[in-house]
Amino acid sequence: MTILERYILRRVFQMFLAALLPVLGIIWTTQALQRINLVTDTGQSIGAFLQLATLILPTVIPLVLPFALAIGITQTLGTMNTDSELTVIEAAGGSRRIILLPILMLAAILSVFSFTVDNVVEPKVRQAVRQMIASANADLLSSVVQENSFRRIADGLYVQVGGRRGNGVLTGIFVADSRNPESELVYYAREGAVDEASSALVMKDGEVHRKQPDGGVSIIKFDSYAFDLAEMTKKAAGASLKPGDRELSYLFHPDPKDEFYQSNPLSFSAEIHRRFVEWTFPLVFALMALVVSSDARSHREARMHPTLQVMIIAFVFRWMTFYAANSAEDSAIFIPILYAVPLLTTGLCIRQLIGSKKLILPARFSDQFHDHMIKLKLVRPAGDDAGNAP
C-alpha cells in the first residue's frame, strides 16, 4: 500500500470513528433507557442495569456501522475534493485504484467484523440479556419484598408489604388476587416471610376476604397460610428465546419442540437469510459512497452534498432490505428479494466505478436544484462573473 493510500485510509478511518461513536452512543443510550424498568420494577441495583446496558451494546453496532462508514467516506472525500486533493491526484495521472483500494479494504474488514458480531457475539449477549431480565422478574426478594409499594407479580396479582425486620420477617402483608373473576381474594397478615425453598409467601396471623359471585364477602381468619408463587416464578425464570437470539448452528437445526419454531418455522429461515445478507452492508454502503463522492468535481457545480445524497440512498436501501427480511417471516417469496436488493445495488455501483461515470441528477431535476441554490444564494447565476468583469 502506497503512502497516499495509507493517507486516505487513515483519514477515512478517523472520520468513520468520529461518525460512529456519537451515533452509537445515542442509540445505545436510547436502547438502555428502555430497560430502566429493570431497576424501577424489580428493585435491581444500578450495577445490574449497567451490566444490562453493556450487554445491549453489541446488538447496536451492526445497525450503526454501515451508516458511519458511508458518512466517513463521503466526508473525507468531500473534504479532499474541496481542498483540490482529488483534482491533484487525477491531474498527476493517478488511477482511481488509489482511492478505491484502501476504502474497500476497510469496508471488507468491517464486513467480516459485522459478520462475527452478528453471528457469534450478538446471539450470546441477547441470550444473556433475556436470562438476566427473566431472573430479575423471578427474584421474589426483589420483585415482591418492596416496602410500602404495590408490586405486580402477574395479571391480577399484586403484593405489598409494610416493612421488614431482621431474619427476613415481613410485616403488614397485603395480597390482592383477582386472577379468577368469579372468586376475588384479598389477604391481610400481620407478618410473614418468603420461603425460597418452596417459592411461597408464608403469612401468619391474618385473614382472607373472599368475594362471592352474588356480591357477598366471606372472611376467614388464619394462624398460618402459605401463598404459592412457584408457578409465576417458574414462568418468569424461563427466558423465551426468539430466532434472533439463537446461534447460527441452532437456526439450521432447530429443536422441533421450540415454541417459536412450531408457531412460525419461516421465522428461522428468514433469520438465516437476514444474517447472510446484512453482514455485507458495510461493503455495499462503501460502494454507494464511492460512487457519490470519489470523483473530482468543480466547486461551482450545483449538486446535493455527497453525505446527504448517500444517506438518502442508504436509508431507502436499508428500508427495502428490512421490509423484505420481515416479510420473509410470513412468505418465502421475499427471500429472493432480500438477496436481489444488495446484489443489484452492488452491481450498479461497480458498473459506475468501472466506467468512471459520475452520478448526476437528470437535467430537469438538476436545473431545479440549481435554481434553488441560487435563491438561497449558495451559488451565483451563470454569467455573473462575466458581468462584473471590468
mmCIF file of C-alpha atoms in Angstrom:
data_model
loop_
_atom_site.group_PDB
_atom_site.id
_atom_site.type_symbol
_atom_site.label_atom_id
_atom_site.label_comp_id
_atom_site.label_asym_id
_atom_site.label_seq_id
_atom_site.Cartn_x
_atom_site.Cartn_y
_atom_site.Cartn_z
ATOM 1 C CA MET A 1 0.000 0.000 0.000
ATOM 2 C CA THR A 2 1.435 3.376 -1.057
ATOM 3 C CA ILE A 3 1.829 6.423 1.184
ATOM 4 C CA LEU A 4 -1.159 8.100 -0.485
ATOM 5 C CA GLU A 5 -3.348 5.039 0.025
ATOM 6 C CA ARG A 6 -2.363 4.883 3.694
ATOM 7 C CA TYR A 7 -3.135 8.587 3.978
ATOM 8 C CA ILE A 8 -6.637 8.090 2.578
ATOM 9 C CA LEU A 9 -7.206 5.015 4.751
ATOM 10 C CA ARG A 10 -6.169 6.876 7.891
ATOM 11 C CA ARG A 11 -8.420 9.853 7.175
ATOM 12 C CA VAL A 12 -11.426 7.699 6.323
ATOM 13 C CA PHE A 13 -10.951 5.576 9.435
ATOM 14 C CA GLN A 14 -10.678 8.650 11.665
ATOM 15 C CA MET A 15 -13.823 10.169 10.176
ATOM 16 C CA PHE A 16 -15.561 6.792 10.459
ATOM 17 C CA LEU A 17 -14.864 6.691 14.194
ATOM 18 C CA ALA A 18 -15.934 10.316 14.569
ATOM 19 C CA ALA A 19 -19.283 9.436 12.982
ATOM 20 C CA LEU A 20 -19.675 6.045 14.680
ATOM 21 C CA LEU A 21 -19.062 6.858 18.331
ATOM 22 C CA PRO A 22 -21.603 9.701 18.839
ATOM 23 C CA VAL A 23 -24.395 7.936 16.917
ATOM 24 C CA LEU A 24 -23.606 4.650 18.640
ATOM 25 C CA GLY A 25 -23.707 6.393 21.997
ATOM 26 C CA ILE A 26 -27.092 7.981 21.303
ATOM 27 C CA ILE A 27 -28.744 4.774 20.084
ATOM 28 C CA TRP A 28 -27.144 2.728 22.857
ATOM 29 C CA THR A 29 -28.434 5.160 25.492
ATOM 30 C CA THR A 30 -31.915 5.053 23.974
ATOM 31 C CA GLN A 31 -31.960 1.249 23.987
ATOM 32 C CA ALA A 32 -30.586 1.068 27.522
ATOM 33 C CA LEU A 33 -33.163 3.513 28.897
ATOM 34 C CA GLN A 34 -35.931 1.306 27.541
ATOM 35 C CA ARG A 35 -34.715 -1.308 30.074
ATOM 36 C CA ILE A 36 -34.715 1.104 33.017
ATOM 37 C CA ASN A 37 -37.787 -0.703 34.347
ATOM 38 C CA LEU A 38 -35.412 -3.493 35.386
ATOM 39 C CA VAL A 39 -34.383 -1.161 38.217
ATOM 40 C CA THR A 40 -37.712 0.540 38.917
ATOM 41 C CA ASP A 41 -39.989 -2.520 38.723
ATOM 42 C CA THR A 42 -37.865 -5.335 40.117
ATOM 43 C CA GLY A 43 -35.652 -3.478 42.561
ATOM 44 C CA GLN A 44 -32.363 -4.445 40.920
ATOM 45 C CA SER A 45 -29.227 -2.451 41.677
ATOM 46 C CA ILE A 46 -27.737 0.157 39.372
ATOM 47 C CA GLY A 47 -24.881 -2.295 38.798
ATOM 48 C CA ALA A 48 -27.319 -4.769 37.259
ATOM 49 C CA PHE A 49 -28.639 -2.029 34.981
ATOM 50 C CA LEU A 50 -25.114 -1.088 33.856
ATOM 51 C CA GLN A 51 -24.361 -4.745 33.171
ATOM 52 C CA LEU A 52 -27.521 -4.988 31.091
ATOM 53 C CA ALA A 53 -26.655 -1.788 29.210
ATOM 54 C CA THR A 54 -23.199 -3.188 28.409
ATOM 55 C CA LEU A 55 -24.725 -6.376 27.031
ATOM 56 C CA ILE A 56 -27.007 -4.335 24.760
ATOM 57 C CA LEU A 57 -24.071 -2.596 23.046
ATOM 58 C CA PRO A 58 -23.086 -5.435 20.635
ATOM 59 C CA THR A 59 -26.675 -5.583 19.341
ATOM 60 C CA VAL A 60 -26.467 -1.935 18.250
ATOM 61 C CA ILE A 61 -23.097 -1.981 16.475
ATOM 62 C CA PRO A 62 -24.143 -3.846 13.260
ATOM 63 C CA LEU A 63 -27.004 -1.380 12.721
ATOM 64 C CA VAL A 64 -24.889 1.770 13.018
ATOM 65 C CA LEU A 65 -21.615 0.613 11.474
ATOM 66 C CA PRO A 66 -22.552 0.767 7.725
ATOM 67 C CA PHE A 67 -24.029 4.271 8.033
ATOM 68 C CA ALA A 68 -20.990 5.533 9.944
ATOM 69 C CA LEU A 69 -18.701 4.133 7.242
ATOM 70 C CA ALA A 70 -20.681 5.835 4.466
ATOM 71 C CA ILE A 71 -20.527 9.143 6.348
ATOM 72 C CA GLY A 72 -16.796 8.749 6.949
ATOM 73 C CA ILE A 73 -16.107 8.091 3.262
ATOM 74 C CA THR A 74 -18.233 10.933 1.876
ATOM 75 C CA GLN A 75 -16.973 13.459 4.422
ATOM 76 C CA THR A 76 -13.333 12.532 3.799
ATOM 77 C CA LEU A 77 -13.566 12.516 0.010
ATOM 78 C CA GLY A 78 -15.737 15.638 0.041
ATOM 79 C CA THR A 79 -13.083 17.481 2.055
ATOM 80 C CA MET A 80 -10.340 16.200 -0.249
ATOM 81 C CA ASN A 81 -12.322 17.448 -3.231
ATOM 82 C CA THR A 82 -12.788 20.869 -1.611
ATOM 83 C CA ASP A 83 -9.038 21.025 -0.913
ATOM 84 C CA SER A 84 -8.393 20.031 -4.568
ATOM 85 C CA GLU A 85 -6.591 16.872 -3.467
ATOM 86 C CA LEU A 86 -8.729 14.662 -5.702
ATOM 87 C CA THR A 87 -8.051 17.019 -8.608
ATOM 88 C CA VAL A 88 -4.296 16.823 -7.997
ATOM 89 C CA ILE A 89 -4.396 13.010 -7.890
ATOM 90 C CA GLU A 90 -6.336 12.932 -11.156
ATOM 91 C CA ALA A 91 -4.093 15.540 -12.842
ATOM 92 C CA ALA A 92 -0.970 13.642 -11.784
ATOM 93 C CA GLY A 93 -2.208 10.571 -13.621
ATOM 94 C CA GLY A 94 -3.192 8.661 -10.507
ATOM 95 C CA SER A 95 -5.740 5.926 -11.072
ATOM 96 C CA ARG A 96 -8.957 5.509 -9.130
ATOM 97 C CA ARG A 97 -7.356 2.483 -7.512
ATOM 98 C CA ILE A 98 -5.523 4.850 -5.144
ATOM 99 C CA ILE A 99 -8.895 5.898 -3.695
ATOM 100 C CA LEU A 100 -10.813 2.657 -4.043
ATOM 101 C CA LEU A 101 -8.272 0.171 -2.633
ATOM 102 C CA PRO A 102 -7.877 1.491 0.950
ATOM 103 C CA ILE A 103 -11.592 2.227 1.339
ATOM 104 C CA LEU A 104 -12.707 -1.169 0.032
ATOM 105 C CA MET A 105 -10.126 -2.887 2.265
ATOM 106 C CA LEU A 106 -11.565 -1.090 5.289
ATOM 107 C CA ALA A 107 -15.109 -1.963 4.198
ATOM 108 C CA ALA A 108 -14.182 -5.640 3.796
ATOM 109 C CA ILE A 109 -12.632 -5.743 7.284
ATOM 110 C CA LEU A 110 -15.722 -4.110 8.787
ATOM 111 C CA SER A 111 -17.965 -6.591 6.940
ATOM 112 C CA VAL A 112 -16.085 -9.519 8.478
ATOM 113 C CA PHE A 113 -16.306 -7.797 11.853
ATOM 114 C CA SER A 114 -20.051 -7.293 11.369
ATOM 115 C CA PHE A 115 -20.492 -10.989 10.481
ATOM 116 C CA THR A 116 -18.641 -12.021 13.640
ATOM 117 C CA VAL A 117 -20.692 -9.732 15.860
ATOM 118 C CA ASP A 118 -23.995 -10.691 14.216
ATOM 119 C CA ASN A 119 -23.462 -14.451 14.302
ATOM 120 C CA VAL A 120 -21.156 -15.091 17.253
ATOM 121 C CA VAL A 121 -21.270 -12.249 19.776
ATOM 122 C CA GLU A 122 -24.818 -10.926 19.428
ATOM 123 C CA PRO A 123 -26.687 -14.247 19.977
ATOM 124 C CA LYS A 124 -24.745 -14.838 23.191
ATOM 125 C CA VAL A 125 -25.382 -11.382 24.626
ATOM 126 C CA ARG A 126 -29.042 -11.496 23.577
ATOM 127 C CA GLN A 127 -29.463 -14.750 25.483
ATOM 128 C CA ALA A 128 -27.664 -13.256 28.473
ATOM 129 C CA VAL A 129 -29.942 -10.188 28.400
ATOM 130 C CA ARG A 130 -33.119 -12.267 28.261
ATOM 131 C CA GLN A 131 -31.892 -14.566 31.011
ATOM 132 C CA MET A 132 -30.925 -11.605 33.152
ATOM 133 C CA ILE A 133 -34.349 -9.976 32.765
ATOM 134 C CA ALA A 134 -36.116 -13.273 33.414
ATOM 135 C CA SER A 135 -34.037 -13.903 36.549
ATOM 136 C CA ALA A 136 -34.787 -10.414 37.824
ATOM 137 C CA ASN A 137 -38.510 -10.936 37.315
ATOM 138 C CA ALA A 138 -38.323 -14.305 39.084
ATOM 139 C CA ASP A 139 -36.424 -12.988 42.101
ATOM 140 C CA LEU A 140 -39.021 -12.988 44.879
ATOM 141 C CA LEU A 141 -36.928 -10.968 47.281
ATOM 142 C CA SER A 142 -36.552 -8.144 44.739
ATOM 143 C CA SER A 143 -39.908 -8.209 42.947
ATOM 144 C CA VAL A 144 -42.179 -8.927 45.917
ATOM 145 C CA VAL A 145 -40.493 -7.680 49.053
ATOM 146 C CA GLN A 146 -40.581 -3.929 48.450
ATOM 147 C CA GLU A 147 -41.660 -1.825 51.393
ATOM 148 C CA ASN A 148 -44.770 0.363 51.103
ATOM 149 C CA SER A 149 -45.281 -0.211 47.383
ATOM 150 C CA PHE A 150 -47.545 -2.435 45.331
ATOM 151 C CA ARG A 151 -45.775 -4.981 43.110
ATOM 152 C CA ARG A 152 -47.478 -6.646 40.183
ATOM 153 C CA ILE A 153 -46.465 -10.316 40.149
ATOM 154 C CA ALA A 154 -48.833 -11.468 37.406
ATOM 155 C CA ASP A 155 -52.033 -10.324 35.731
ATOM 156 C CA GLY A 156 -54.479 -9.712 38.562
ATOM 157 C CA LEU A 157 -51.964 -10.466 41.343
ATOM 158 C CA TYR A 158 -50.491 -7.664 43.482
ATOM 159 C CA VAL A 159 -48.423 -7.785 46.675
ATOM 160 C CA GLN A 160 -47.458 -5.126 49.217
ATOM 161 C CA VAL A 161 -45.526 -5.294 52.492
ATOM 162 C CA GLY A 162 -45.423 -2.595 55.132
ATOM 163 C CA GLY A 163 -41.888 -3.222 56.371
ATOM 164 C CA ARG A 164 -39.065 -5.643 57.046
ATOM 165 C CA ARG A 165 -37.465 -6.808 60.254
ATOM 166 C CA GLY A 166 -34.433 -8.937 60.922
ATOM 167 C CA ASN A 167 -34.145 -12.543 59.719
ATOM 168 C CA GLY A 168 -36.323 -11.782 56.662
ATOM 169 C CA VAL A 169 -39.527 -11.210 58.640
ATOM 170 C CA LEU A 170 -42.118 -9.116 56.763
ATOM 171 C CA THR A 171 -44.801 -7.002 58.406
ATOM 172 C CA GLY A 172 -48.107 -5.612 57.150
ATOM 173 C CA ILE A 173 -48.565 -8.028 54.240
ATOM 174 C CA PHE A 174 -51.321 -7.351 51.696
ATOM 175 C CA VAL A 175 -52.098 -9.618 48.710
ATOM 176 C CA ALA A 176 -54.827 -8.943 46.122
ATOM 177 C CA ASP A 177 -55.635 -11.892 43.844
ATOM 178 C CA SER A 178 -58.222 -11.223 41.119
ATOM 179 C CA ARG A 179 -56.979 -13.740 38.556
ATOM 180 C CA ASN A 180 -60.275 -15.594 38.901
ATOM 181 C CA PRO A 181 -63.088 -13.049 38.307
ATOM 182 C CA GLU A 182 -65.613 -15.346 39.986
ATOM 183 C CA SER A 183 -63.640 -15.529 43.231
ATOM 184 C CA GLU A 184 -61.597 -12.436 44.082
ATOM 185 C CA LEU A 185 -59.382 -12.851 47.152
ATOM 186 C CA VAL A 186 -57.727 -10.303 49.420
ATOM 187 C CA TYR A 187 -55.217 -11.434 52.051
ATOM 188 C CA TYR A 188 -54.113 -9.485 55.119
ATOM 189 C CA ALA A 189 -51.429 -10.713 57.507
ATOM 190 C CA ARG A 190 -49.638 -9.181 60.470
ATOM 191 C CA GLU A 191 -46.321 -10.750 59.496
ATOM 192 C CA GLY A 192 -44.764 -13.402 57.289
ATOM 193 C CA ALA A 193 -41.687 -14.433 55.310
ATOM 194 C CA VAL A 194 -40.591 -15.697 51.926
ATOM 195 C CA ASP A 195 -39.767 -19.392 51.803
ATOM 196 C CA GLU A 196 -37.372 -19.603 48.866
ATOM 197 C CA ALA A 197 -37.195 -23.398 49.036
ATOM 198 C CA SER A 198 -40.879 -23.752 48.177
ATOM 199 C CA SER A 199 -41.282 -20.355 46.441
ATOM 200 C CA ALA A 200 -44.134 -19.490 48.781
ATOM 201 C CA LEU A 201 -45.108 -16.408 50.750
ATOM 202 C CA VAL A 202 -45.862 -17.701 54.263
ATOM 203 C CA MET A 203 -48.278 -15.376 56.091
ATOM 204 C CA LYS A 204 -49.101 -15.539 59.807
ATOM 205 C CA ASP A 205 -51.898 -14.103 61.968
ATOM 206 C CA GLY A 206 -54.137 -12.776 59.221
ATOM 207 C CA GLU A 207 -57.377 -13.162 57.361
ATOM 208 C CA VAL A 208 -58.601 -13.676 53.804
ATOM 209 C CA HIS A 209 -61.577 -11.864 52.294
ATOM 210 C CA ARG A 210 -63.329 -13.736 49.519
ATOM 211 C CA LYS A 211 -65.824 -12.004 47.272
ATOM 212 C CA GLN A 212 -68.746 -14.251 46.366
ATOM 213 C CA PRO A 213 -70.384 -14.305 42.889
ATOM 214 C CA ASP A 214 -73.541 -12.827 44.418
ATOM 215 C CA GLY A 215 -71.595 -9.830 45.728
ATOM 216 C CA GLY A 216 -71.229 -11.048 49.306
ATOM 217 C CA VAL A 217 -67.906 -11.281 51.142
ATOM 218 C CA SER A 218 -66.730 -14.146 53.356
ATOM 219 C CA ILE A 219 -63.949 -13.593 55.888
ATOM 220 C CA ILE A 220 -61.698 -16.387 57.138
ATOM 221 C CA LYS A 221 -59.049 -15.867 59.790
ATOM 222 C CA PHE A 222 -55.891 -17.972 59.811
ATOM 223 C CA ASP A 223 -52.849 -18.509 62.018
ATOM 224 C CA SER A 224 -50.610 -19.526 59.125
ATOM 225 C CA TYR A 225 -51.145 -19.578 55.369
ATOM 226 C CA ALA A 226 -48.715 -20.301 52.504
ATOM 227 C CA PHE A 227 -49.415 -18.416 49.311
ATOM 228 C CA ASP A 228 -47.798 -20.372 46.435
ATOM 229 C CA LEU A 229 -45.815 -18.280 43.923
ATOM 230 C CA ALA A 230 -43.921 -21.188 42.334
ATOM 231 C CA GLU A 231 -45.926 -21.123 39.104
ATOM 232 C CA MET A 232 -45.294 -17.428 38.495
ATOM 233 C CA THR A 233 -41.638 -17.759 39.451
ATOM 234 C CA LYS A 234 -41.070 -20.681 37.085
ATOM 235 C CA LYS A 235 -42.780 -18.850 34.245
ATOM 236 C CA ALA A 236 -40.778 -15.674 34.805
ATOM 237 C CA ALA A 237 -37.486 -17.547 35.170
ATOM 238 C CA GLY A 238 -37.824 -19.227 31.801
ATOM 239 C CA ALA A 239 -36.193 -16.943 29.257
ATOM 240 C CA SER A 240 -38.063 -17.236 25.969
ATOM 241 C CA LEU A 241 -35.563 -17.126 23.106
ATOM 242 C CA LYS A 242 -36.584 -15.871 19.681
ATOM 243 C CA PRO A 243 -34.862 -16.750 16.376
ATOM 244 C CA GLY A 244 -32.802 -13.552 16.563
ATOM 245 C CA ASP A 245 -31.360 -14.745 19.882
ATOM 246 C CA ARG A 246 -30.154 -18.092 18.540
ATOM 247 C CA GLU A 247 -26.764 -19.145 17.213
ATOM 248 C CA LEU A 248 -26.437 -19.836 13.516
ATOM 249 C CA SER A 249 -25.995 -23.575 14.114
ATOM 250 C CA TYR A 250 -29.293 -23.709 16.036
ATOM 251 C CA LEU A 251 -31.118 -21.879 13.258
ATOM 252 C CA PHE A 252 -30.062 -24.593 10.795
ATOM 253 C CA HIS A 253 -31.112 -27.384 13.162
ATOM 254 C CA PRO A 254 -33.815 -26.017 15.500
ATOM 255 C CA ASP A 255 -35.444 -28.061 18.214
ATOM 256 C CA PRO A 256 -38.782 -29.367 16.846
ATOM 257 C CA LYS A 257 -40.310 -28.615 20.266
ATOM 258 C CA ASP A 258 -39.266 -24.952 20.146
ATOM 259 C CA GLU A 259 -42.438 -22.891 20.573
ATOM 260 C CA PHE A 260 -41.309 -20.245 18.079
ATOM 261 C CA TYR A 261 -40.361 -22.896 15.534
ATOM 262 C CA GLN A 262 -43.721 -24.614 15.932
ATOM 263 C CA SER A 263 -45.677 -21.376 15.563
ATOM 264 C CA ASN A 264 -43.664 -19.920 12.656
ATOM 265 C CA PRO A 265 -40.957 -22.082 11.025
ATOM 266 C CA LEU A 266 -40.363 -19.421 8.355
ATOM 267 C CA SER A 267 -39.037 -17.040 11.010
ATOM 268 C CA PHE A 268 -35.960 -19.274 11.390
ATOM 269 C CA SER A 269 -35.182 -19.378 7.667
ATOM 270 C CA ALA A 270 -35.811 -15.622 7.424
ATOM 271 C CA GLU A 271 -33.314 -15.029 10.239
ATOM 272 C CA ILE A 272 -30.697 -17.185 8.483
ATOM 273 C CA HIS A 273 -31.017 -15.271 5.219
ATOM 274 C CA ARG A 274 -31.062 -11.927 7.041
ATOM 275 C CA ARG A 275 -27.715 -12.738 8.657
ATOM 276 C CA PHE A 276 -26.250 -13.893 5.340
ATOM 277 C CA VAL A 277 -27.193 -10.553 3.786
ATOM 278 C CA GLU A 278 -26.723 -7.877 6.442
ATOM 279 C CA TRP A 279 -23.048 -8.585 7.131
ATOM 280 C CA THR A 280 -22.245 -7.307 3.610
ATOM 281 C CA PHE A 281 -23.813 -3.887 4.247
ATOM 282 C CA PRO A 282 -20.516 -2.110 5.130
ATOM 283 C CA LEU A 283 -19.136 -3.121 1.724
ATOM 284 C CA VAL A 284 -22.350 -2.140 -0.110
ATOM 285 C CA PHE A 285 -22.541 1.225 1.681
ATOM 286 C CA ALA A 286 -18.871 1.870 0.880
ATOM 287 C CA LEU A 287 -19.562 1.303 -2.827
ATOM 288 C CA MET A 288 -22.509 3.716 -2.646
ATOM 289 C CA ALA A 289 -20.323 6.357 -1.015
ATOM 290 C CA LEU A 290 -17.556 5.888 -3.588
ATOM 291 C CA VAL A 291 -19.974 6.288 -6.493
ATOM 292 C CA VAL A 292 -21.269 9.515 -4.990
ATOM 293 C CA SER A 293 -18.033 11.155 -3.852
ATOM 294 C CA SER A 294 -14.896 9.542 -5.352
ATOM 295 C CA ASP A 295 -14.672 11.735 -8.458
ATOM 296 C CA ALA A 296 -13.169 15.231 -8.567
ATOM 297 C CA ARG A 297 -15.775 17.910 -9.302
ATOM 298 C CA SER A 298 -15.795 21.638 -9.712
ATOM 299 C CA HIS A 299 -16.762 23.758 -6.714
ATOM 300 C CA ARG A 300 -19.208 25.642 -8.952
ATOM 301 C CA GLU A 301 -21.087 22.523 -9.901
ATOM 302 C CA ALA A 302 -24.559 22.516 -8.329
ATOM 303 C CA ARG A 303 -25.138 19.202 -6.643
ATOM 304 C CA MET A 304 -26.520 17.783 -3.453
ATOM 305 C CA HIS A 305 -23.978 17.327 -0.676
ATOM 306 C CA PRO A 306 -22.421 13.840 -1.026
ATOM 307 C CA THR A 307 -23.210 12.854 2.572
ATOM 308 C CA LEU A 308 -26.862 13.831 2.236
ATOM 309 C CA GLN A 309 -27.078 12.087 -1.121
ATOM 310 C CA VAL A 310 -25.600 8.808 0.116
ATOM 311 C CA MET A 311 -27.733 8.889 3.296
ATOM 312 C CA ILE A 312 -30.924 9.140 1.220
ATOM 313 C CA ILE A 313 -29.838 6.200 -0.940
ATOM 314 C CA ALA A 314 -28.710 4.218 2.132
ATOM 315 C CA PHE A 315 -31.969 4.727 4.020
ATOM 316 C CA VAL A 316 -34.017 3.629 1.001
ATOM 317 C CA PHE A 317 -31.773 0.584 0.594
ATOM 318 C CA ARG A 318 -31.976 -0.259 4.314
ATOM 319 C CA TRP A 319 -35.757 0.099 4.334
ATOM 320 C CA MET A 320 -36.114 -2.271 1.359
ATOM 321 C CA THR A 321 -33.941 -4.967 2.957
ATOM 322 C CA PHE A 322 -35.626 -4.516 6.339
ATOM 323 C CA TYR A 323 -39.064 -4.866 4.754
ATOM 324 C CA ALA A 324 -38.002 -7.949 2.789
ATOM 325 C CA ALA A 325 -36.469 -9.612 5.879
ATOM 326 C CA ASN A 326 -39.590 -9.025 7.993
ATOM 327 C CA SER A 327 -41.939 -10.127 5.223
ATOM 328 C CA ALA A 328 -39.889 -13.307 4.709
ATOM 329 C CA GLU A 329 -41.160 -14.477 8.110
ATOM 330 C CA ASP A 330 -44.632 -14.764 6.578
ATOM 331 C CA SER A 331 -43.838 -15.657 2.971
ATOM 332 C CA ALA A 332 -40.755 -17.281 1.414
ATOM 333 C CA ILE A 333 -41.262 -15.263 -1.779
ATOM 334 C CA PHE A 334 -39.489 -12.311 -0.141
ATOM 335 C CA ILE A 335 -36.241 -14.248 0.399
ATOM 336 C CA PRO A 336 -35.054 -13.751 -3.233
ATOM 337 C CA ILE A 337 -35.914 -10.063 -2.888
ATOM 338 C CA LEU A 338 -33.746 -9.882 0.237
ATOM 339 C CA TYR A 339 -30.763 -11.044 -1.835
ATOM 340 C CA ALA A 340 -31.696 -9.164 -5.002
ATOM 341 C CA VAL A 341 -31.616 -5.688 -3.435
ATOM 342 C CA PRO A 342 -27.937 -5.748 -2.311
ATOM 343 C CA LEU A 343 -26.812 -7.686 -5.387
ATOM 344 C CA LEU A 344 -28.397 -5.222 -7.811
ATOM 345 C CA THR A 345 -27.119 -2.270 -5.802
ATOM 346 C CA THR A 346 -23.599 -3.705 -5.745
ATOM 347 C CA GLY A 347 -23.712 -4.422 -9.480
ATOM 348 C CA LEU A 348 -24.859 -0.887 -10.326
ATOM 349 C CA CYS A 349 -22.183 0.641 -8.099
ATOM 350 C CA ILE A 350 -19.405 -1.476 -9.624
ATOM 351 C CA ARG A 351 -20.643 -0.577 -13.111
ATOM 352 C CA GLN A 352 -20.477 3.131 -12.252
ATOM 353 C CA LEU A 353 -16.998 2.835 -10.753
ATOM 354 C CA ILE A 354 -15.520 0.729 -13.566
ATOM 355 C CA GLY A 355 -16.922 3.057 -16.190
ATOM 356 C CA SER A 356 -15.738 6.115 -14.224
ATOM 357 C CA LYS A 357 -19.243 7.505 -14.613
ATOM 358 C CA LYS A 358 -20.363 10.380 -12.454
ATOM 359 C CA LEU A 359 -23.587 10.074 -10.552
ATOM 360 C CA ILE A 360 -25.612 13.068 -11.697
ATOM 361 C CA LEU A 361 -29.207 14.145 -11.412
ATOM 362 C CA PRO A 362 -31.400 14.216 -14.515
ATOM 363 C CA ALA A 363 -31.245 17.557 -16.356
ATOM 364 C CA ARG A 364 -34.695 18.710 -15.208
ATOM 365 C CA PHE A 365 -34.012 17.972 -11.545
ATOM 366 C CA SER A 366 -30.507 19.404 -11.847
ATOM 367 C CA ASP A 367 -31.873 22.704 -13.183
ATOM 368 C CA GLN A 368 -34.481 22.906 -10.441
ATOM 369 C CA PHE A 369 -31.879 22.182 -7.815
ATOM 370 C CA HIS A 370 -29.565 24.826 -9.278
ATOM 371 C CA ASP A 371 -32.377 27.410 -9.193
ATOM 372 C CA HIS A 372 -32.996 26.672 -5.515
ATOM 373 C CA MET A 373 -29.287 27.038 -4.800
ATOM 374 C CA ILE A 374 -29.321 30.473 -6.495
ATOM 375 C CA LYS A 375 -32.352 31.565 -4.442
ATOM 376 C CA LEU A 376 -30.563 30.520 -1.274
ATOM 377 C CA LYS A 377 -27.515 32.496 -2.506
ATOM 378 C CA LEU A 378 -25.315 29.424 -2.257
ATOM 379 C CA VAL A 379 -24.178 29.774 -5.880
ATOM 380 C CA ARG A 380 -24.077 32.692 -8.311
ATOM 381 C CA PRO A 381 -26.096 32.783 -11.533
ATOM 382 C CA ALA A 382 -24.301 31.821 -14.757
ATOM 383 C CA GLY A 383 -22.566 34.782 -16.386
ATOM 384 C CA ASP A 384 -22.443 36.772 -13.164
ATOM 385 C CA ASP A 385 -18.651 36.746 -13.126
ATOM 386 C CA ALA A 386 -18.525 37.976 -16.698
ATOM 387 C CA GLY A 387 -20.947 40.816 -15.974
ATOM 388 C CA ASN A 388 -18.812 42.065 -13.110
ATOM 389 C CA ALA A 389 -15.602 41.893 -15.100
ATOM 390 C CA PRO A 390 -14.005 45.285 -15.934
#
